[in-house]
Structure formats: C-alpha cells, structure tokens
PDB file of C-alpha atoms in Angstrom:
ATOM      1  CA  MET S 746       8.075  21.852  -7.414  1.00  0.00           C
ATOM      2  CA  GLU S 747       6.048  21.624 -10.605  1.00  0.00           C
ATOM      3  CA  ARG S 748       4.065  18.470 -11.277  1.00  0.00           C
ATOM      4  CA  GLU S 749       6.100  17.612 -14.381  1.00  0.00           C
ATOM      5  CA  TRP S 750       9.263  17.120 -12.332  1.00  0.00           C
ATOM      6  CA  TYR S 751       7.583  14.737  -9.907  1.00  0.00           C
ATOM      7  CA  VAL S 752       6.314  12.742 -12.886  1.00  0.00           C
ATOM      8  CA  ARG S 753       9.754  12.665 -14.504  1.00  0.00           C
ATOM      9  CA  PHE S 754      11.466  11.564 -11.301  1.00  0.00           C
ATOM     10  CA  ALA S 755       8.839   8.939 -10.468  1.00  0.00           C
ATOM     11  CA  ALA S 756       8.966   7.490 -13.978  1.00  0.00           C
ATOM     12  CA  CYS S 757      12.719   6.971 -13.600  1.00  0.00           C
ATOM     13  CA  ARG S 758      12.494   5.936  -9.933  1.00  0.00           C
ATOM     14  CA  VAL S 759      14.781   8.661  -8.681  1.00  0.00           C
ATOM     15  CA  PRO S 760      15.305   8.168  -4.903  1.00  0.00           C
ATOM     16  CA  TYR S 761      13.213  10.472  -2.755  1.00  0.00           C
ATOM     17  CA  PRO S 762      16.197  12.158  -0.999  1.00  0.00           C
ATOM     18  CA  ILE S 763      17.216  13.581  -4.386  1.00  0.00           C
ATOM     19  CA  VAL S 764      13.651  14.734  -5.037  1.00  0.00           C
ATOM     20  CA  ALA S 765      13.663  16.441  -1.631  1.00  0.00           C
ATOM     21  CA  LEU S 766      16.866  18.287  -2.600  1.00  0.00           C
ATOM     22  CA  VAL S 767      15.241  19.491  -5.823  1.00  0.00           C
ATOM     23  CA  GLU S 768      12.172  20.598  -3.857  1.00  0.00           C
ATOM     24  CA  GLN S 769      14.438  22.712  -1.680  1.00  0.00           C
ATOM     25  CA  TYR S 770      17.035  24.035  -4.123  1.00  0.00           C
ATOM     26  CA  GLY S 771      15.583  23.584  -7.610  1.00  0.00           C
ATOM     27  CA  ILE S 772      16.981  21.504 -10.454  1.00  0.00           C
ATOM     28  CA  LEU S 773      20.599  20.535  -9.759  1.00  0.00           C
ATOM     29  CA  SER S 774      23.343  19.433 -12.105  1.00  0.00           C
ATOM     30  CA  VAL S 775      24.165  15.747 -12.023  1.00  0.00           C
ATOM     31  CA  ALA S 776      27.650  16.533 -10.746  1.00  0.00           C
ATOM     32  CA  ASP S 777      26.218  18.305  -7.694  1.00  0.00           C
ATOM     33  CA  LEU S 778      24.219  15.312  -6.492  1.00  0.00           C
ATOM     34  CA  PRO S 779      25.611  13.742  -3.294  1.00  0.00           C
ATOM     35  CA  THR S 780      24.683  10.207  -4.312  1.00  0.00           C
ATOM     36  CA  ASN S 781      25.875   7.075  -6.091  1.00  0.00           C
ATOM     37  CA  ALA S 782      26.317   6.479  -9.810  1.00  0.00           C
ATOM     38  CA  GLU S 783      23.038   4.550 -10.211  1.00  0.00           C
ATOM     39  CA  SER S 784      20.982   7.362  -8.692  1.00  0.00           C
ATOM     40  CA  LYS S 785      22.766   9.932 -10.852  1.00  0.00           C
ATOM     41  CA  LYS S 786      21.942   7.812 -13.908  1.00  0.00           C
ATOM     42  CA  ARG S 787      18.262   7.767 -12.957  1.00  0.00           C
ATOM     43  CA  TYR S 788      18.276  11.523 -12.375  1.00  0.00           C
ATOM     44  CA  GLN S 789      19.877  12.179 -15.766  1.00  0.00           C
ATOM     45  CA  ALA S 790      17.326   9.926 -17.442  1.00  0.00           C
ATOM     46  CA  ALA S 791      14.525  11.900 -15.767  1.00  0.00           C
ATOM     47  CA  LEU S 792      15.901  15.202 -17.043  1.00  0.00           C
ATOM     48  CA  SER S 793      15.936  13.940 -20.628  1.00  0.00           C
ATOM     49  CA  LEU S 794      12.709  11.890 -20.559  1.00  0.00           C
ATOM     50  CA  GLU S 795      10.699  12.535 -23.728  1.00  0.00           C
ATOM     51  CA  HIS S 796       7.385  10.811 -23.028  1.00  0.00           C
ATOM     52  CA  LEU S 797       5.785  11.472 -19.661  1.00  0.00           C
ATOM     53  CA  PRO S 798       3.549   8.685 -18.321  1.00  0.00           C
ATOM     54  CA  SER S 799      -0.136   9.260 -17.711  1.00  0.00           C
ATOM     55  CA  GLN S 800      -2.175   7.841 -14.818  1.00  0.00           C
ATOM     56  CA  LEU S 801       0.532   8.634 -12.316  1.00  0.00           C
ATOM     57  CA  LEU S 802      -0.319  10.308  -9.008  1.00  0.00           C
ATOM     58  CA  VAL S 803       2.233  12.724  -7.539  1.00  0.00           C
ATOM     59  CA  PRO S 804       2.153  15.064  -4.503  1.00  0.00           C
ATOM     60  CA  THR S 805       0.682  17.992  -6.419  1.00  0.00           C
ATOM     61  CA  ASP S 806      -2.410  15.929  -7.337  1.00  0.00           C
ATOM     62  CA  PRO S 807      -5.397  16.275  -4.972  1.00  0.00           C
ATOM     63  CA  GLU S 808      -5.863  12.496  -4.806  1.00  0.00           C
ATOM     64  CA  PHE S 809      -2.272  11.726  -3.837  1.00  0.00           C
ATOM     65  CA  PRO S 810      -2.100  10.220  -0.301  1.00  0.00           C
ATOM     66  CA  GLN S 811       0.141  12.771   1.406  1.00  0.00           C
ATOM     67  CA  GLN S 812       0.778  10.412   4.329  1.00  0.00           C
ATOM     68  CA  LEU S 813       3.100   8.404   2.083  1.00  0.00           C
ATOM     69  CA  LEU S 814       5.524  11.326   2.123  1.00  0.00           C
ATOM     70  CA  HIS S 815       5.901  10.891   5.892  1.00  0.00           C
ATOM     71  CA  ILE S 816       6.857   7.233   6.161  1.00  0.00           C
ATOM     72  CA  PRO S 817      10.328   5.665   6.137  1.00  0.00           C
ATOM     73  CA  ARG S 818      11.429   5.480   2.479  1.00  0.00           C
ATOM     74  CA  PRO S 819       8.675   7.843   1.275  1.00  0.00           C
ATOM     75  CA  ILE S 820       6.582   7.360  -1.858  1.00  0.00           C
ATOM     76  CA  TYR S 821       6.048  10.323  -4.193  1.00  0.00           C
ATOM     77  CA  GLY S 822       4.691   8.583  -7.288  1.00  0.00           C
ATOM     78  CA  LEU S 823       1.920   6.003  -7.709  1.00  0.00           C
ATOM     79  CA  TYR S 824       0.762   4.483 -10.973  1.00  0.00           C
ATOM     80  CA  TYR S 825      -2.919   3.652 -10.976  1.00  0.00           C
ATOM     81  CA  VAL S 826      -5.769   2.023 -12.856  1.00  0.00           C
ATOM     82  CA  GLY S 827      -9.265   2.730 -11.591  1.00  0.00           C
ATOM     83  CA  ASP S 828     -10.713   5.471  -9.437  1.00  0.00           C
ATOM     84  CA  PRO S 829      -8.031   7.493  -7.578  1.00  0.00           C
ATOM     85  CA  SER S 830     -10.682   9.484  -5.697  1.00  0.00           C
ATOM     86  CA  LEU S 831     -11.065   6.413  -3.456  1.00  0.00           C
ATOM     87  CA  LEU S 832      -7.835   7.482  -1.771  1.00  0.00           C
ATOM     88  CA  ARG S 833      -9.806  10.323  -0.161  1.00  0.00           C
ATOM     89  CA  HIS S 834     -12.068   7.860   1.658  1.00  0.00           C
ATOM     90  CA  PRO S 835     -11.370   6.253   5.058  1.00  0.00           C
ATOM     91  CA  LEU S 836      -9.030   3.351   4.292  1.00  0.00           C
ATOM     92  CA  ILE S 837      -8.567   0.133   6.255  1.00  0.00           C
ATOM     93  CA  SER S 838      -5.698  -2.225   5.395  1.00  0.00           C
ATOM     94  CA  ILE S 839      -6.555  -5.904   5.922  1.00  0.00           C
ATOM     95  CA  ILE S 840      -3.998  -8.620   5.234  1.00  0.00           C
ATOM     96  CA  GLY S 841      -3.135 -12.193   6.158  1.00  0.00           C
ATOM     97  CA  SER S 842      -1.594 -15.486   5.185  1.00  0.00           C
ATOM     98  CA  ARG S 843      -1.179 -16.674   1.604  1.00  0.00           C
ATOM     99  CA  THR S 844      -2.163 -20.149   2.817  1.00  0.00           C
ATOM    100  CA  PRO S 845      -5.251 -19.497   4.968  1.00  0.00           C
ATOM    101  CA  SER S 846      -6.166 -21.619   7.968  1.00  0.00           C
ATOM    102  CA  PRO S 847      -9.224 -23.907   7.852  1.00  0.00           C
ATOM    103  CA  SER S 848     -11.074 -21.313   9.957  1.00  0.00           C
ATOM    104  CA  HIS S 849     -10.404 -18.396   7.604  1.00  0.00           C
ATOM    105  CA  LYS S 850     -14.047 -18.097   6.487  1.00  0.00           C
ATOM    106  CA  GLU S 851     -15.252 -17.669  10.053  1.00  0.00           C
ATOM    107  CA  ARG S 852     -12.450 -15.203  10.788  1.00  0.00           C
ATOM    108  CA  LEU S 853     -13.287 -13.041   7.782  1.00  0.00           C
ATOM    109  CA  SER S 854     -16.997 -13.238   8.602  1.00  0.00           C
ATOM    110  CA  PHE S 855     -16.122 -11.937  12.080  1.00  0.00           C
ATOM    111  CA  LEU S 856     -14.624  -8.862  10.377  1.00  0.00           C
ATOM    112  CA  ARG S 857     -17.862  -8.057   8.541  1.00  0.00           C
ATOM    113  CA  PRO S 858     -18.092  -4.499  10.032  1.00  0.00           C
ATOM    114  CA  PHE S 859     -15.000  -3.542   8.035  1.00  0.00           C
ATOM    115  CA  PHE S 860     -16.691  -4.530   4.769  1.00  0.00           C
ATOM    116  CA  ASN S 861     -19.093  -1.611   4.888  1.00  0.00           C
ATOM    117  CA  SER S 862     -19.114   1.972   3.688  1.00  0.00           C
ATOM    118  CA  PRO S 863     -17.505   4.396   4.371  1.00  0.00           C
ATOM    119  CA  PHE S 864     -14.444   2.151   4.473  1.00  0.00           C
ATOM    120  CA  VAL S 865     -12.384   1.313   1.414  1.00  0.00           C
ATOM    121  CA  THR S 866     -10.345  -1.854   1.993  1.00  0.00           C
ATOM    122  CA  VAL S 867      -6.656  -2.045   1.123  1.00  0.00           C
ATOM    123  CA  SER S 868      -4.725  -5.271   0.556  1.00  0.00           C
ATOM    124  CA  GLY S 869      -2.024  -6.759  -1.649  1.00  0.00           C
ATOM    125  CA  GLY S 870      -3.837  -8.830  -4.279  1.00  0.00           C
ATOM    126  CA  ALA S 871      -1.906 -11.954  -3.254  1.00  0.00           C
ATOM    127  CA  TYR S 872      -3.102 -15.518  -2.840  1.00  0.00           C
ATOM    128  CA  GLY S 873      -5.026 -16.306   0.318  1.00  0.00           C
ATOM    129  CA  ILE S 874      -6.397 -13.677   2.673  1.00  0.00           C
ATOM    130  CA  ASP S 875      -5.465 -10.675   0.505  1.00  0.00           C
ATOM    131  CA  SER S 876      -7.502 -11.829  -2.476  1.00  0.00           C
ATOM    132  CA  LEU S 877     -10.377 -12.859  -0.203  1.00  0.00           C
ATOM    133  CA  VAL S 878     -10.453  -9.343   1.267  1.00  0.00           C
ATOM    134  CA  HIS S 879     -10.807  -7.921  -2.229  1.00  0.00           C
ATOM    135  CA  ARG S 880     -13.449 -10.480  -3.208  1.00  0.00           C
ATOM    136  CA  LEU S 881     -15.534  -9.839  -0.083  1.00  0.00           C
ATOM    137  CA  SER S 882     -15.390  -6.103  -0.683  1.00  0.00           C
ATOM    138  CA  LEU S 883     -16.629  -6.567  -4.223  1.00  0.00           C
ATOM    139  CA  LYS S 884     -19.336  -8.958  -3.011  1.00  0.00           C
ATOM    140  CA  TYR S 885     -20.668  -6.272  -0.665  1.00  0.00           C
ATOM    141  CA  ASP S 886     -20.347  -3.488  -3.262  1.00  0.00           C
ATOM    142  CA  GLN S 887     -17.535  -1.901  -1.291  1.00  0.00           C
ATOM    143  CA  PRO S 888     -14.606  -0.296  -3.145  1.00  0.00           C
ATOM    144  CA  THR S 889     -11.230  -1.960  -2.652  1.00  0.00           C
ATOM    145  CA  ILE S 890      -7.623  -1.024  -3.426  1.00  0.00           C
ATOM    146  CA  ALA S 891      -4.955  -3.548  -4.421  1.00  0.00           C
ATOM    147  CA  VAL S 892      -1.357  -2.418  -3.964  1.00  0.00           C
ATOM    148  CA  MET S 893       0.725  -4.341  -6.471  1.00  0.00           C
ATOM    149  CA  ALA S 894       4.370  -5.411  -6.322  1.00  0.00           C
ATOM    150  CA  THR S 895       4.759  -5.221 -10.103  1.00  0.00           C
ATOM    151  CA  GLY S 896       4.154  -2.749 -12.867  1.00  0.00           C
ATOM    152  CA  LEU S 897       0.468  -2.505 -13.723  1.00  0.00           C
ATOM    153  CA  ASP S 898       1.152  -4.009 -17.145  1.00  0.00           C
ATOM    154  CA  SER S 899       2.322  -7.318 -15.640  1.00  0.00           C
ATOM    155  CA  LEU S 900       0.143  -8.029 -12.624  1.00  0.00           C
ATOM    156  CA  TYR S 901       0.986 -10.945 -10.353  1.00  0.00           C
ATOM    157  CA  PRO S 902      -0.325 -13.535  -9.746  1.00  0.00           C
ATOM    158  CA  LYS S 903      -1.631 -14.085 -13.252  1.00  0.00           C
ATOM    159  CA  GLN S 904      -4.315 -16.422 -11.900  1.00  0.00           C
ATOM    160  CA  HIS S 905      -5.989 -13.338 -10.393  1.00  0.00           C
ATOM    161  CA  GLU S 906      -6.370 -11.553 -13.729  1.00  0.00           C
ATOM    162  CA  ALA S 907     -10.181 -11.632 -13.581  1.00  0.00           C
ATOM    163  CA  LEU S 908     -10.094 -10.303  -9.993  1.00  0.00           C
ATOM    164  CA  PHE S 909      -7.723  -7.500 -10.931  1.00  0.00           C
ATOM    165  CA  ASN S 910      -9.988  -6.537 -13.832  1.00  0.00           C
ATOM    166  CA  ARG S 911     -12.925  -6.288 -11.419  1.00  0.00           C
ATOM    167  CA  ILE S 912     -10.874  -4.175  -9.013  1.00  0.00           C
ATOM    168  CA  ALA S 913      -9.849  -1.856 -11.850  1.00  0.00           C
ATOM    169  CA  GLN S 914     -13.522  -1.332 -12.708  1.00  0.00           C
ATOM    170  CA  ALA S 915     -14.944  -0.973  -9.189  1.00  0.00           C
ATOM    171  CA  GLY S 916     -11.902   0.036  -7.173  1.00  0.00           C
ATOM    172  CA  LEU S 917      -8.257   0.932  -7.693  1.00  0.00           C
ATOM    173  CA  LEU S 918      -4.975  -0.760  -8.590  1.00  0.00           C
ATOM    174  CA  LEU S 919      -1.807   0.981  -7.358  1.00  0.00           C
ATOM    175  CA  SER S 920       1.913   0.455  -7.901  1.00  0.00           C
ATOM    176  CA  GLU S 921       5.084   2.445  -7.366  1.00  0.00           C
ATOM    177  CA  TYR S 922       6.706   0.526 -10.232  1.00  0.00           C
ATOM    178  CA  PRO S 923       6.644   1.839 -13.811  1.00  0.00           C
ATOM    179  CA  PRO S 924       5.342  -0.374 -16.613  1.00  0.00           C
ATOM    180  CA  GLU S 925       7.804  -2.969 -17.914  1.00  0.00           C
ATOM    181  CA  THR S 926       9.549  -3.218 -14.534  1.00  0.00           C
ATOM    182  CA  PRO S 927      10.955  -6.767 -14.220  1.00  0.00           C
ATOM    183  CA  ILE S 928       9.395  -8.733 -11.349  1.00  0.00           C
ATOM    184  CA  GLN S 929      11.823  -9.259  -8.471  1.00  0.00           C
ATOM    185  CA  LYS S 930      11.305 -10.777  -5.020  1.00  0.00           C
ATOM    186  CA  PHE S 931      12.282  -7.699  -3.046  1.00  0.00           C
ATOM    187  CA  GLN S 932       9.445  -5.705  -4.624  1.00  0.00           C
ATOM    188  CA  PHE S 933       6.880  -7.749  -2.695  1.00  0.00           C
ATOM    189  CA  LEU S 934       8.450  -6.625   0.581  1.00  0.00           C
ATOM    190  CA  GLU S 935       8.918  -3.042  -0.651  1.00  0.00           C
ATOM    191  CA  ARG S 936       5.243  -2.610  -1.511  1.00  0.00           C
ATOM    192  CA  ASN S 937       4.250  -3.651   2.011  1.00  0.00           C
ATOM    193  CA  ARG S 938       5.205  -0.224   3.328  1.00  0.00           C
ATOM    194  CA  ILE S 939       2.522   1.246   1.017  1.00  0.00           C
ATOM    195  CA  ILE S 940      -0.166  -1.158   2.268  1.00  0.00           C
ATOM    196  CA  ALA S 941       0.720  -0.099   5.805  1.00  0.00           C
ATOM    197  CA  GLY S 942       1.148   3.555   4.901  1.00  0.00           C
ATOM    198  CA  LEU S 943      -2.187   4.166   3.210  1.00  0.00           C
ATOM    199  CA  SER S 944      -4.307   3.490   6.297  1.00  0.00           C
ATOM    200  CA  SER S 945      -4.310   4.730   9.854  1.00  0.00           C
ATOM    201  CA  ALA S 946      -4.573   1.118  11.064  1.00  0.00           C
ATOM    202  CA  LEU S 947      -3.609  -2.379   9.938  1.00  0.00           C
ATOM    203  CA  VAL S 948      -5.817  -5.423  10.568  1.00  0.00           C
ATOM    204  CA  ILE S 949      -4.150  -8.844  10.432  1.00  0.00           C
ATOM    205  CA  VAL S 950      -6.436 -11.851  10.038  1.00  0.00           C
ATOM    206  CA  GLU S 951      -3.755 -14.500  10.555  1.00  0.00           C
ATOM    207  CA  ALA S 952      -0.017 -14.861  10.009  1.00  0.00           C
ATOM    208  CA  ALA S 953       2.808 -17.313  10.517  1.00  0.00           C
ATOM    209  CA  LEU S 954       5.860 -16.135  12.419  1.00  0.00           C
ATOM    210  CA  LYS S 955       7.967 -15.734   9.278  1.00  0.00           C
ATOM    211  CA  SER S 956       5.837 -14.211   6.532  1.00  0.00           C
ATOM    212  CA  GLY S 957       5.240 -11.205   4.327  1.00  0.00           C
ATOM    213  CA  THR S 958       2.351 -10.332   6.626  1.00  0.00           C
ATOM    214  CA  MET S 959       4.777  -9.899   9.516  1.00  0.00           C
ATOM    215  CA  ASN S 960       6.900  -7.690   7.279  1.00  0.00           C
ATOM    216  CA  THR S 961       3.892  -5.448   6.655  1.00  0.00           C
ATOM    217  CA  ALA S 962       3.203  -5.356  10.394  1.00  0.00           C
ATOM    218  CA  GLY S 963       6.772  -4.174  10.951  1.00  0.00           C
ATOM    219  CA  HIS S 964       6.253  -1.322   8.478  1.00  0.00           C
ATOM    220  CA  ALA S 965       3.004  -0.322  10.205  1.00  0.00           C
ATOM    221  CA  LEU S 966       4.697  -0.233  13.608  1.00  0.00           C
ATOM    222  CA  ASP S 967       7.626   1.756  12.205  1.00  0.00           C
ATOM    223  CA  GLN S 968       5.098   4.231  10.821  1.00  0.00           C
ATOM    224  CA  GLY S 969       3.349   4.607  14.172  1.00  0.00           C
ATOM    225  CA  LYS S 970       0.144   2.906  13.039  1.00  0.00           C
ATOM    226  CA  ASP S 971      -2.201   0.844  15.193  1.00  0.00           C
ATOM    227  CA  VAL S 972      -1.963  -2.888  14.448  1.00  0.00           C
ATOM    228  CA  TYR S 973      -5.000  -5.075  15.232  1.00  0.00           C
ATOM    229  CA  CYS S 974      -4.704  -8.863  15.262  1.00  0.00           C
ATOM    230  CA  LEU S 975      -7.233 -11.647  15.662  1.00  0.00           C
ATOM    231  CA  PRO S 976      -5.992 -13.798  18.585  1.00  0.00           C
ATOM    232  CA  SER S 977      -5.905 -17.552  18.074  1.00  0.00           C
ATOM    233  CA  CYS S 978      -4.774 -20.884  19.451  1.00  0.00           C
ATOM    234  CA  PRO S 979      -1.047 -20.608  20.328  1.00  0.00           C
ATOM    235  CA  THR S 980      -0.321 -24.195  19.265  1.00  0.00           C
ATOM    236  CA  GLU S 981      -1.270 -23.524  15.619  1.00  0.00           C
ATOM    237  CA  LYS S 982       1.712 -22.263  13.616  1.00  0.00           C
ATOM    238  CA  MET S 983      -0.428 -20.281  11.156  1.00  0.00           C
ATOM    239  CA  PHE S 984      -1.366 -18.011  14.085  1.00  0.00           C
ATOM    240  CA  CYS S 985       2.057 -17.724  15.736  1.00  0.00           C
ATOM    241  CA  GLY S 986       2.766 -14.404  14.022  1.00  0.00           C
ATOM    242  CA  THR S 987      -0.427 -12.671  15.111  1.00  0.00           C
ATOM    243  CA  ASN S 988      -0.135 -14.033  18.653  1.00  0.00           C
ATOM    244  CA  GLN S 989       3.460 -12.840  18.824  1.00  0.00           C
ATOM    245  CA  LEU S 990       2.432  -9.364  17.693  1.00  0.00           C
ATOM    246  CA  ILE S 991      -0.225  -9.255  20.411  1.00  0.00           C
ATOM    247  CA  ALA S 992       2.368 -10.311  22.988  1.00  0.00           C
ATOM    248  CA  GLU S 993       4.561  -7.435  21.791  1.00  0.00           C
ATOM    249  CA  GLY S 994       1.792  -4.836  22.072  1.00  0.00           C
ATOM    250  CA  ALA S 995      -0.501  -5.166  19.051  1.00  0.00           C
ATOM    251  CA  ILE S 996      -4.194  -4.730  19.847  1.00  0.00           C
ATOM    252  CA  PRO S 997      -6.295  -7.919  20.110  1.00  0.00           C
ATOM    253  CA  LEU S 998      -9.245  -7.528  17.777  1.00  0.00           C
ATOM    254  CA  LEU S 999     -12.190  -8.687  19.871  1.00  0.00           C
ATOM    255  CA  ASN S1000     -14.976  -6.321  18.780  1.00  0.00           C
ATOM    256  CA  PRO S1001     -14.737  -5.327  15.086  1.00  0.00           C
ATOM    257  CA  GLU S1002     -17.730  -3.000  15.263  1.00  0.00           C
ATOM    258  CA  GLU S1003     -16.216  -0.924  18.055  1.00  0.00           C
ATOM    259  CA  VAL S1004     -12.777  -1.024  16.432  1.00  0.00           C
ATOM    260  CA  SER S1005     -14.219   0.180  13.124  1.00  0.00           C
ATOM    261  CA  LYS S1006     -15.740   3.184  14.919  1.00  0.00           C
ATOM    262  CA  SER S1007     -12.421   3.865  16.641  1.00  0.00           C
ATOM    263  CA  ILE S1008     -10.501   3.668  13.351  1.00  0.00           C
ATOM    264  CA  LEU S1009     -12.909   6.099  11.697  1.00  0.00           C
ATOM    265  CA  MET S1010     -12.257   8.546  14.539  1.00  0.00           C
ATOM    266  CA  ASP S1011      -8.497   7.989  14.205  1.00  0.00           C
ATOM    267  CA  VAL S1012      -8.536   8.795  10.475  1.00  0.00           C
ATOM    268  CA  ASP S1013      -9.016  12.486  11.239  1.00  0.00           C
ATOM    269  CA  LYS S1014      -6.483  12.319  14.061  1.00  0.00           C
ATOM    270  CA  TRP S1015      -3.876  10.691  11.833  1.00  0.00           C
ATOM    271  CA  GLU S1016      -4.417  13.101   8.948  1.00  0.00           C
ATOM    272  CA  SER S1017      -4.150  16.067  11.329  1.00  0.00           C
ATOM    273  CA  ARG S1018      -0.560  15.036  12.067  1.00  0.00           C
ATOM    274  CA  LEU S1019       0.320  15.842   8.481  1.00  0.00           C
ATOM    275  CA  LEU S1020      -0.829  19.474   8.659  1.00  0.00           C
TER     276      LEU S1020
END
C-alpha cells in the first residue's frame, strides 16, 4: 500500500483491521467494510482528507518500528517530534511507580548499566520513575524516547514541559494520537502497549499491585517479551506488583550488567522473528 494511504488512515485513526483489508484488496467502498458505523465514518474521513499531516511514521518509512505491526492491537502510525532514527537503535523500556519508594534513587543507580550506549531508553514521561528514567538518560548523554498518551500538541503532565522539550531536542517524543485529540483516561492504558512493544524486554523498577505499570507488564507478557523486575521486601505495598510478577515467572533482575548484555543479544533474536 502506498505511504499516502497509511498517513490518511493514521490521521483519522482508522482501525488496523480495516487497514489490513486495504493492504490485501485495495481501496474498498465504505459500504463493503465489515465494521461498525464509527469505523466507517473514520474511513470515509480518511478518503476525503485534504491536508496530510507531516512528522508521522508509517510502515513504509525506514524508521518505523515494524514490531508494532505484530502485537495485539497493532500500531501503524506514530506521530513524532525529535530524531526518529533512534528507533533503529537497541531499545530498553524502563518503567515504574508514579509515586516512587524512598529507595528509588538506589534502585535506579543499580540499573546504571542500562543508561549507557548503545541503548536508547523508552518510558512514558509520567510522574515518578518514568520521568526519572528520562532525566537520567539525559544526564548521561543517552538518547531517550517518551511515549505519550496525548497528542504531541498537548503533552501531559504539563509540569514536565521543560523535560519534554529536552527530550524533543536530544531524543524522541512519540504518540499514536493526532494533534488536538482530547485527553481521556483510557489513552494512558492504550499507550502502554507501545512502551512494551518497542523493546525486546521490559524492566520494572517498582510497582504496586494495581497500577499502570502492571498494565504495561501485561502487554509485554502478551507480546512475548521478557519482563525483568527488581525484587524487594514483600511487606512493602509499593513492591507488591513486581514481587507478584516474579512469583508468576518474571525474571528477577539481580545483575543489570549481565542482563544488559543478554538483552542486546536478544534484540537481534527478536527482530529476526519479524522476517
């Protein structure tokens, strides 16, 4: 399918199953679409779209992360600000609680091997561990990618505006949502599948049992990714999520240097599955 059609469909958020039909059979009439009225409306809007957005990555672009086409609820369009070539580097997703534990500095310091080239860190730009991951990357002159749950014209949280500006200059901001998309709660859970999907492995610093971090872990497991968790005291509720994941089969992260080497080896293995 030609690039223009991916751009049109992504700009109007046409569901991927319809895009897959067009890839297989070519442009279809609205009446022929086996879908609901809302999806047909989006498809019609895409066909008649006058102004195509720029700075939108689609599958025909060399920088587009093809692995996102092979996850549950695939992604075929990503808006960006910054350097999209970073998506070709080895990526490591690192996330954690929005309300970090008192020991969070020591825990992040323990993960120092991940804050080195050739890795590019991926996180969600949120309060707490996510923003600290981005800040540490920038401190060590390491590129970082923030996957946003809003359009890139209305970044959230607003208190991180200066951080997001730094990421845009030295890293990459990504979003599946077009500009002027209203902010809704479900988008923060939706974007988690992208954080999980970009990397071959997910590292969790700390997480409560019920949290967005656990939602991201679920996406990673559904996608067949390795999930690494820092084990912690089982009586502390801010670690109950990570301990539970370890009990269910996640990998205890005891030696970051060795794990970083293993993840770098797995990058090629994971990408080979897409061939």
